[in-house]
PDB file of C-alpha atoms in Angstrom:
ATOM      1  CA  MET A 864     240.768  36.191 -74.158  1.00 56.00           C
ATOM      2  CA  TRP A 865     239.771  33.848 -71.325  1.00 64.00           C
ATOM      3  CA  LYS A 866     238.002  36.748 -69.584  1.00 62.00           C
ATOM      4  CA  PHE A 867     235.985  37.432 -72.720  1.00 63.00           C
ATOM      5  CA  PHE A 868     234.823  33.817 -73.021  1.00 69.00           C
ATOM      6  CA  ASN A 869     234.022  33.734 -69.318  1.00 72.00           C
ATOM      7  CA  LYS A 870     231.836  36.820 -69.719  1.00 68.00           C
ATOM      8  CA  LEU A 871     230.233  35.288 -72.801  1.00 72.00           C
ATOM      9  CA  ARG A 872     229.426  32.160 -70.800  1.00 78.00           C
ATOM     10  CA  GLN A 873     227.805  34.272 -68.080  1.00 74.00           C
ATOM     11  CA  VAL A 874     225.583  35.953 -70.668  1.00 73.00           C
ATOM     12  CA  PHE A 875     224.645  32.592 -72.188  1.00 80.00           C
ATOM     13  CA  ASN A 876     223.789  31.146 -68.761  1.00 81.00           C
ATOM     14  CA  LEU A 877     221.648  34.172 -68.028  1.00 78.00           C
ATOM     15  CA  PHE A 878     219.877  33.756 -71.358  1.00 82.00           C
ATOM     16  CA  LEU A 879     219.138  30.110 -70.558  1.00 87.00           C
ATOM     17  CA  ILE A 880     217.631  31.057 -67.187  1.00 85.00           C
ATOM     18  CA  MET A 881     215.461  33.748 -68.770  1.00 82.00           C
ATOM     19  CA  LEU A 882     214.462  31.364 -71.565  1.00 88.00           C
ATOM     20  CA  LEU A 883     213.383  28.775 -68.999  1.00 90.00           C
ATOM     21  CA  ILE A 884     211.198  31.353 -67.233  1.00 87.00           C
ATOM     22  CA  VAL A 885     209.606  32.362 -70.544  1.00 88.00           C
ATOM     23  CA  ALA A 886     209.004  28.705 -71.479  1.00 90.00           C
ATOM     24  CA  VAL A 887     207.312  27.994 -68.133  1.00 90.00           C
ATOM     25  CA  ALA A 888     205.184  31.150 -68.427  1.00 88.00           C
ATOM     26  CA  ALA A 889     204.232  30.279 -72.025  1.00 89.00           C
ATOM     27  CA  LEU A 890     203.230  26.730 -71.046  1.00 91.00           C
ATOM     28  CA  PHE A 891     201.254  28.040 -68.086  1.00 87.00           C
ATOM     29  CA  ILE A 892     199.347  30.473 -70.334  1.00 88.00           C
ATOM     30  CA  TYR A 893     198.874  27.799 -73.003  1.00 88.00           C
ATOM     31  CA  PHE A 894     197.235  25.313 -70.636  1.00 88.00           C
ATOM     32  CA  LEU A 895     195.078  28.021 -69.056  1.00 85.00           C
ATOM     33  CA  THR A 896     193.526  28.815 -72.432  1.00 85.00           C
ATOM     34  CA  THR A 897     191.224  26.814 -74.637  1.00 83.00           C
ATOM     35  CA  PRO A 898     191.896  26.486 -78.381  1.00 84.00           C
ATOM     36  CA  ALA A 899     189.171  29.076 -79.001  1.00 81.00           C
ATOM     37  CA  GLN A 900     190.955  31.578 -76.757  1.00 79.00           C
ATOM     38  CA  ARG A 901     194.285  31.278 -78.545  1.00 85.00           C
ATOM     39  CA  GLY A 902     193.666  34.140 -80.882  1.00 88.00           C
ATOM     40  CA  THR A 903     195.456  37.393 -81.560  1.00 91.00           C
ATOM     41  CA  THR A 904     195.976  38.425 -77.926  1.00 91.00           C
ATOM     42  CA  PHE A 905     197.425  34.989 -77.121  1.00 91.00           C
ATOM     43  CA  TRP A 906     200.086  35.362 -79.801  1.00 92.00           C
ATOM     44  CA  MET A 907     200.660  38.963 -78.747  1.00 93.00           C
ATOM     45  CA  SER A 908     201.440  37.615 -75.265  1.00 92.00           C
ATOM     46  CA  MET A 909     203.965  35.192 -76.743  1.00 93.00           C
ATOM     47  CA  GLY A 910     205.570  37.990 -78.755  1.00 93.00           C
ATOM     48  CA  PHE A 911     205.849  40.340 -75.792  1.00 93.00           C
ATOM     49  CA  LEU A 912     207.332  37.519 -73.679  1.00 92.00           C
ATOM     50  CA  VAL A 913     210.069  36.972 -76.263  1.00 92.00           C
ATOM     51  CA  PHE A 914     210.683  40.727 -76.488  1.00 92.00           C
ATOM     52  CA  ALA A 915     210.967  40.987 -72.695  1.00 89.00           C
ATOM     53  CA  LEU A 916     213.383  38.020 -72.726  1.00 89.00           C
ATOM     54  CA  VAL A 917     215.660  39.692 -75.276  1.00 87.00           C
ATOM     55  CA  LEU A 918     215.461  43.084 -73.546  1.00 85.00           C
ATOM     56  CA  GLU A 919     216.311  41.768 -70.078  1.00 82.00           C
ATOM     57  CA  THR A 920     219.138  39.604 -71.442  1.00 82.00           C
ATOM     58  CA  LEU A 921     220.648  42.624 -73.202  1.00 80.00           C
ATOM     59  CA  MET A 922     220.359  44.754 -70.075  1.00 77.00           C
ATOM     60  CA  ALA A 923     222.039  42.145 -67.888  1.00 72.00           C
ATOM     61  CA  SER A 924     224.733  41.284 -70.447  1.00 75.00           C
ATOM     62  CA  GLY A 925     225.791  44.939 -70.411  1.00 67.00           C
ATOM     63  CA  ILE A 926     227.162  44.460 -66.901  1.00 66.00           C
ATOM     64  CA  ALA A 927     229.058  41.281 -67.787  1.00 60.00           C
ATOM     65  CA  MET A 928     230.497  42.466 -71.103  1.00 60.00           C
ATOM     66  CA  ARG A 929     231.236  46.131 -70.316  1.00 57.00           C
ATOM     67  CA  SER A 930     232.291  46.460 -66.742  1.00 48.00           C
ATOM     68  CA  ASN A 931     234.456  49.491 -67.676  1.00 46.00           C
ATOM     69  CA  GLY A 932     236.332  49.295 -64.428  1.00 46.00           C
ATOM     70  CA  GLY A 933     233.037  49.384 -62.556  1.00 44.00           C
ATOM     71  CA  LYS A 934     231.989  52.782 -63.924  1.00 48.00           C
ATOM     72  CA  GLU A 935     228.901  51.527 -65.757  1.00 49.00           C
ATOM     73  CA  VAL A 936     227.880  48.864 -63.258  1.00 50.00           C
ATOM     74  CA  PRO A 937     225.494  51.024 -61.142  1.00 57.00           C
ATOM     75  CA  ALA A 938     223.644  52.241 -64.240  1.00 62.00           C
ATOM     76  CA  GLY A 939     223.657  48.668 -65.565  1.00 67.00           C
ATOM     77  CA  PHE A 940     222.046  47.344 -62.398  1.00 74.00           C
ATOM     78  CA  VAL A 941     219.298  49.969 -62.601  1.00 77.00           C
ATOM     79  CA  LYS A 942     218.572  48.909 -66.192  1.00 77.00           C
ATOM     80  CA  VAL A 943     218.529  45.246 -65.143  1.00 79.00           C
ATOM     81  CA  ILE A 944     216.014  46.034 -62.392  1.00 84.00           C
ATOM     82  CA  LEU A 945     213.833  48.003 -64.819  1.00 84.00           C
ATOM     83  CA  GLY A 946     214.081  45.197 -67.372  1.00 83.00           C
ATOM     84  CA  GLY A 947     213.179  42.650 -64.691  1.00 84.00           C
ATOM     85  CA  LEU A 948     210.147  44.672 -63.623  1.00 89.00           C
ATOM     86  CA  TYR A 949     209.037  44.924 -67.250  1.00 89.00           C
ATOM     87  CA  PHE A 950     209.562  41.178 -67.615  1.00 88.00           C
ATOM     88  CA  ILE A 951     207.308  40.561 -64.580  1.00 90.00           C
ATOM     89  CA  PHE A 952     204.778  43.053 -65.979  1.00 93.00           C
ATOM     90  CA  VAL A 953     204.584  41.170 -69.299  1.00 92.00           C
ATOM     91  CA  ILE A 954     204.078  37.812 -67.563  1.00 91.00           C
ATOM     92  CA  ALA A 955     201.420  39.279 -65.252  1.00 92.00           C
ATOM     93  CA  MET A 956     199.521  40.922 -68.136  1.00 93.00           C
ATOM     94  CA  SER A 957     199.715  37.734 -70.194  1.00 91.00           C
ATOM     95  CA  ILE A 958     198.175  35.702 -67.385  1.00 90.00           C
ATOM     96  CA  TRP A 959     195.611  38.410 -66.615  1.00 92.00           C
ATOM     97  CA  ASN A 960     194.575  38.415 -70.254  1.00 91.00           C
ATOM     98  CA  VAL A 961     193.606  34.731 -69.947  1.00 88.00           C
ATOM     99  CA  PHE A 962     190.932  35.654 -67.393  1.00 88.00           C
ATOM    100  CA  ALA A 963     190.051  39.207 -68.513  1.00 87.00           C
ATOM    101  CA  ASN A 964     189.948  38.378 -72.241  1.00 85.00           C
ATOM    102  CA  PHE A 965     191.006  41.871 -73.369  1.00 89.00           C
ATOM    103  CA  THR A 966     190.232  43.166 -76.820  1.00 92.00           C
ATOM    104  CA  VAL A 967     193.185  43.385 -79.190  1.00 92.00           C
ATOM    105  CA  THR A 968     193.275  47.196 -79.061  1.00 94.00           C
ATOM    106  CA  LYS A 969     193.008  47.420 -75.281  1.00 94.00           C
ATOM    107  CA  TYR A 970     195.604  44.686 -74.752  1.00 93.00           C
ATOM    108  CA  PHE A 971     198.003  46.342 -77.186  1.00 94.00           C
ATOM    109  CA  LEU A 972     197.635  49.726 -75.452  1.00 94.00           C
ATOM    110  CA  ILE A 973     198.245  48.120 -72.040  1.00 94.00           C
ATOM    111  CA  HIS A 974     201.529  46.654 -73.265  1.00 92.00           C
ATOM    112  CA  ILE A 975     202.588  49.844 -75.043  1.00 93.00           C
ATOM    113  CA  GLY A 976     201.858  51.844 -71.886  1.00 92.00           C
ATOM    114  CA  GLY A 977     203.841  49.406 -69.755  1.00 90.00           C
ATOM    115  CA  LEU A 978     206.708  49.462 -72.223  1.00 89.00           C
ATOM    116  CA  ALA A 979     206.809  53.259 -72.134  1.00 90.00           C
ATOM    117  CA  VAL A 980     206.830  53.328 -68.322  1.00 89.00           C
ATOM    118  CA  PHE A 981     209.912  51.100 -68.193  1.00 86.00           C
ATOM    119  CA  LEU A 982     211.729  52.218 -71.339  1.00 83.00           C
ATOM    120  CA  ILE A 983     211.688  55.983 -70.722  1.00 86.00           C
ATOM    121  CA  PRO A 984     213.919  55.672 -67.609  1.00 84.00           C
ATOM    122  CA  MET A 985     216.190  53.314 -69.598  1.00 79.00           C
ATOM    123  CA  VAL A 986     216.572  55.930 -72.331  1.00 79.00           C
ATOM    124  CA  LEU A 987     217.480  58.563 -69.734  1.00 79.00           C
ATOM    125  CA  ILE A 988     220.032  56.201 -68.182  1.00 76.00           C
ATOM    126  CA  ASN A 989     221.521  55.491 -71.624  1.00 73.00           C
ATOM    127  CA  MET A 990     221.889  59.227 -72.234  1.00 73.00           C
ATOM    128  CA  ALA A 991     223.782  59.552 -68.956  1.00 68.00           C
ATOM    129  CA  THR A 992     225.912  56.524 -69.861  1.00 67.00           C
ATOM    130  CA  LEU A 993     226.794  58.079 -73.221  1.00 63.00           C
ATOM    131  CA  ARG A 994     228.071  61.160 -71.413  1.00 62.00           C
ATOM    132  CA  MET A 995     230.127  58.879 -69.187  1.00 56.00           C
ATOM    133  CA  SER A 996     231.489  57.095 -72.275  1.00 56.00           C
ATOM    134  CA  GLY A 997     232.501  60.468 -73.695  1.00 56.00           C
ATOM    135  CA  ALA A 998     234.453  61.163 -70.512  1.00 53.00           C
ATOM    136  CA  ASP A 999     236.100  57.730 -70.838  1.00 61.00           C
ATOM    137  CA  ARG A1000     237.161  58.509 -74.410  1.00 66.00           C
ATOM    138  CA  LYS A1001     238.654  61.794 -73.210  1.00 66.00           C
ATOM    139  CA  GLU A1002     240.578  59.923 -70.498  1.00 69.00           C
ATOM    140  CA  ARG A1003     241.874  57.430 -73.049  1.00 72.00           C
ATOM    141  CA  GLU A1004     242.991  60.229 -75.381  1.00 75.00           C
ATOM    142  CA  GLU A1005     244.788  61.946 -72.512  1.00 79.00           C
ATOM    143  CA  GLY A1006     246.365  58.619 -71.569  1.00 77.00           C
ATOM    144  CA  ARG A1007     247.507  58.061 -75.152  1.00 84.00           C
ATOM    145  CA  LEU A1008     249.124  61.505 -75.266  1.00 86.00           C
ATOM    146  CA  ASN A1009     250.805  60.943 -71.902  1.00 89.00           C
ATOM    147  CA  LEU A1010     252.239  57.561 -72.944  1.00 89.00           C
ATOM    148  CA  SER A1011     253.416  59.043 -76.239  1.00 90.00           C
ATOM    149  CA  SER A1012     255.128  61.855 -74.349  1.00 91.00           C
ATOM    150  CA  LEU A1013     256.867  59.391 -72.023  1.00 92.00           C
ATOM    151  CA  SER A1014     257.909  57.284 -75.015  1.00 92.00           C
ATOM    152  CA  ASN A1015     259.389  60.383 -76.680  1.00 93.00           C
ATOM    153  CA  LYS A1016     261.384  61.146 -73.523  1.00 93.00           C
ATOM    154  CA  VAL A1017     262.873  57.652 -73.639  1.00 92.00           C
ATOM    155  CA  GLY A1018     263.560  58.242 -77.337  1.00 91.00           C
ATOM    156  CA  TYR A1019     265.530  61.388 -76.475  1.00 91.00           C
ATOM    157  CA  VAL A1020     267.546  59.350 -73.967  1.00 90.00           C
ATOM    158  CA  ILE A1021     268.301  56.788 -76.688  1.00 92.00           C
ATOM    159  CA  GLU A1022     269.525  59.547 -79.015  1.00 90.00           C
ATOM    160  CA  ASP A1023     271.717  61.010 -76.267  1.00 88.00           C
ATOM    161  CA  MET A1024     273.235  57.608 -75.599  1.00 88.00           C
ATOM    162  CA  LYS A1025     273.995  57.121 -79.293  1.00 88.00           C
ATOM    163  CA  THR A1026     275.680  60.536 -79.388  1.00 85.00           C
ATOM    164  CA  ALA A1027     277.748  59.586 -76.345  1.00 80.00           C
ATOM    165  CA  GLY A1028     278.664  56.242 -77.928  1.00 84.00           C
ATOM    166  CA  LEU A1029     276.757  54.251 -75.297  1.00 82.00           C
ATOM    167  CA  GLU A1030     274.320  51.414 -75.883  1.00 82.00           C
ATOM    168  CA  ILE A1031     271.878  50.667 -73.049  1.00 82.00           C
ATOM    169  CA  PRO A1032     269.915  47.398 -73.443  1.00 85.00           C
ATOM    170  CA  GLY A1033     266.195  47.749 -72.888  1.00 88.00           C
ATOM    171  CA  LEU A1034     265.740  51.414 -73.780  1.00 90.00           C
ATOM    172  CA  SER A1035     264.324  50.802 -77.256  1.00 92.00           C
ATOM    173  CA  ASN A1036     262.035  48.062 -75.933  1.00 93.00           C
ATOM    174  CA  LEU A1037     260.802  50.400 -73.175  1.00 92.00           C
ATOM    175  CA  ALA A1038     260.031  53.143 -75.697  1.00 92.00           C
ATOM    176  CA  GLU A1039     258.013  50.688 -77.836  1.00 92.00           C
ATOM    177  CA  LYS A1040     256.099  49.363 -74.826  1.00 91.00           C
ATOM    178  CA  LEU A1041     255.192  52.887 -73.760  1.00 92.00           C
ATOM    179  CA  ARG A1042     253.996  53.849 -77.225  1.00 89.00           C
ATOM    180  CA  TYR A1043     251.768  50.785 -77.695  1.00 89.00           C
ATOM    181  CA  SER A1044     250.446  50.283 -74.149  1.00 89.00           C
ATOM    182  CA  ASP A1045     246.694  50.459 -73.550  1.00 85.00           C
ATOM    183  CA  PRO A1046     245.874  54.171 -73.052  1.00 84.00           C
ATOM    184  CA  ALA A1047     243.103  53.411 -70.546  1.00 81.00           C
ATOM    185  CA  PRO A1048     244.053  55.101 -67.268  1.00 79.00           C
ATOM    186  CA  ALA A1049     245.391  53.086 -64.354  1.00 83.00           C
ATOM    187  CA  SER A1050     245.223  54.268 -60.738  1.00 86.00           C
ATOM    188  CA  LYS A1051     246.699  57.722 -60.103  1.00 87.00           C
ATOM    189  CA  SER A1052     249.441  56.255 -57.922  1.00 91.00           C
ATOM    190  CA  LEU A1053     250.599  53.844 -60.657  1.00 91.00           C
ATOM    191  CA  GLU A1054     250.483  56.541 -63.343  1.00 91.00           C
ATOM    192  CA  ARG A1055     252.494  58.848 -61.111  1.00 92.00           C
ATOM    193  CA  GLU A1056     254.958  56.060 -60.308  1.00 94.00           C
ATOM    194  CA  LEU A1057     255.522  55.472 -64.037  1.00 94.00           C
ATOM    195  CA  GLU A1058     256.050  59.171 -64.713  1.00 93.00           C
ATOM    196  CA  ASP A1059     258.513  59.413 -61.814  1.00 95.00           C
ATOM    197  CA  ALA A1060     260.389  56.365 -63.112  1.00 94.00           C
ATOM    198  CA  ILE A1061     260.785  57.972 -66.555  1.00 94.00           C
ATOM    199  CA  LYS A1062     261.939  61.238 -64.925  1.00 93.00           C
ATOM    200  CA  ASN A1063     264.528  59.277 -62.969  1.00 93.00           C
ATOM    201  CA  LEU A1064     265.643  57.612 -66.198  1.00 92.00           C
ATOM    202  CA  VAL A1065     266.089  60.988 -67.892  1.00 91.00           C
ATOM    203  CA  SER A1066     268.022  62.271 -64.865  1.00 92.00           C
ATOM    204  CA  ALA A1067     270.249  59.188 -64.865  1.00 89.00           C
ATOM    205  CA  ALA A1068     270.942  59.691 -68.576  1.00 89.00           C
ATOM    206  CA  GLU A1069     272.336  63.151 -67.855  1.00 88.00           C
ATOM    207  CA  GLY A1070     275.125  61.578 -65.791  1.00 85.00           C
ATOM    208  CA  LYS A1071     276.048  59.219 -68.662  1.00 85.00           C
ATOM    209  CA  ASN A1072     276.570  56.373 -66.177  1.00 87.00           C
ATOM    210  CA  PRO A1073     275.557  53.127 -67.969  1.00 88.00           C
ATOM    211  CA  GLU A1074     274.869  51.235 -64.722  1.00 89.00           C
ATOM    212  CA  GLU A1075     272.598  53.933 -63.342  1.00 91.00           C
ATOM    213  CA  ILE A1076     270.798  54.249 -66.666  1.00 91.00           C
ATOM    214  CA  SER A1077     270.282  50.472 -66.902  1.00 91.00           C
ATOM    215  CA  ARG A1078     268.978  50.388 -63.333  1.00 93.00           C
ATOM    216  CA  ALA A1079     266.583  53.269 -64.025  1.00 93.00           C
ATOM    217  CA  CYS A1080     265.445  51.566 -67.233  1.00 93.00           C
ATOM    218  CA  VAL A1081     264.645  48.345 -65.349  1.00 93.00           C
ATOM    219  CA  LEU A1082     262.668  50.272 -62.728  1.00 94.00           C
ATOM    220  CA  ALA A1083     260.745  52.173 -65.424  1.00 94.00           C
ATOM    221  CA  ASP A1084     259.966  48.920 -67.237  1.00 93.00           C
ATOM    222  CA  ARG A1085     258.739  47.404 -63.964  1.00 94.00           C
ATOM    223  CA  ALA A1086     256.531  50.445 -63.271  1.00 94.00           C
ATOM    224  CA  LEU A1087     255.067  50.192 -66.789  1.00 93.00           C
ATOM    225  CA  LYS A1088     254.373  46.477 -66.334  1.00 93.00           C
ATOM    226  CA  GLU A1089     252.524  47.090 -63.054  1.00 93.00           C
ATOM    227  CA  ARG A1090     250.533  49.875 -64.672  1.00 92.00           C
ATOM    228  CA  ASN A1091     249.565  47.725 -67.677  1.00 91.00           C
ATOM    229  CA  GLU A1092     248.588  44.775 -65.479  1.00 90.00           C
ATOM    230  CA  TYR A1093     246.279  47.054 -63.507  1.00 87.00           C
ATOM    231  CA  VAL A1094     244.619  48.251 -66.731  1.00 84.00           C
ATOM    232  CA  ILE A1095     244.137  44.683 -68.033  1.00 84.00           C
ATOM    233  CA  ASN A1096     242.750  43.403 -64.735  1.00 82.00           C
ATOM    234  CA  ASN A1097     240.202  46.225 -64.564  1.00 76.00           C
ATOM    235  CA  LYS A1098     238.773  45.773 -68.043  1.00 61.00           C
TER     236      LYS A1098
END
């Protein structure tokens, strides 16, 4: 929860910085124009400045709010750079309009053309990001199935212990933790370590030695904890 609020604060701080830049640019344009010049194109400039502010803030907040273990960060930075260039373009055109005094149609077409130049690459990047998100969903589904399988193996051990008249503390808790852990993948080494720990637990259960089973259960629980901590820390 603290991480979420920290990210939210970063986005808010970024918005304040961008808002300050827009306010300075708006004041600059306002004092460069006379009341007679503050017609349609003047208000168009103000509207495009606000649009650029919102667009750039959204692009930058994507990095802070959806790090995705770093997978989306490169694409996010490219979108931030494109948004920043568009932001500079809008400010430059707004100031140029003060001196060039464009017609409404010409000024509108200039902004639409500039928007297209910067938005088309963003759309292409978003399409690539969606494909990446699809791969992430596939990984999560595979992770969910793997955790469910490991939980079932622990469940079989519990049933075997009941049949043998043995009660091993921690087995039921381990099975529940496995079933409801975050399915997002951890590092391959940690996932493999967890799988090996469950295999060792199953092997220990075959010997029906309570001490060995308890020891294997503790080790499996520890491996699961390390795996879950890795997933949480890389959100």
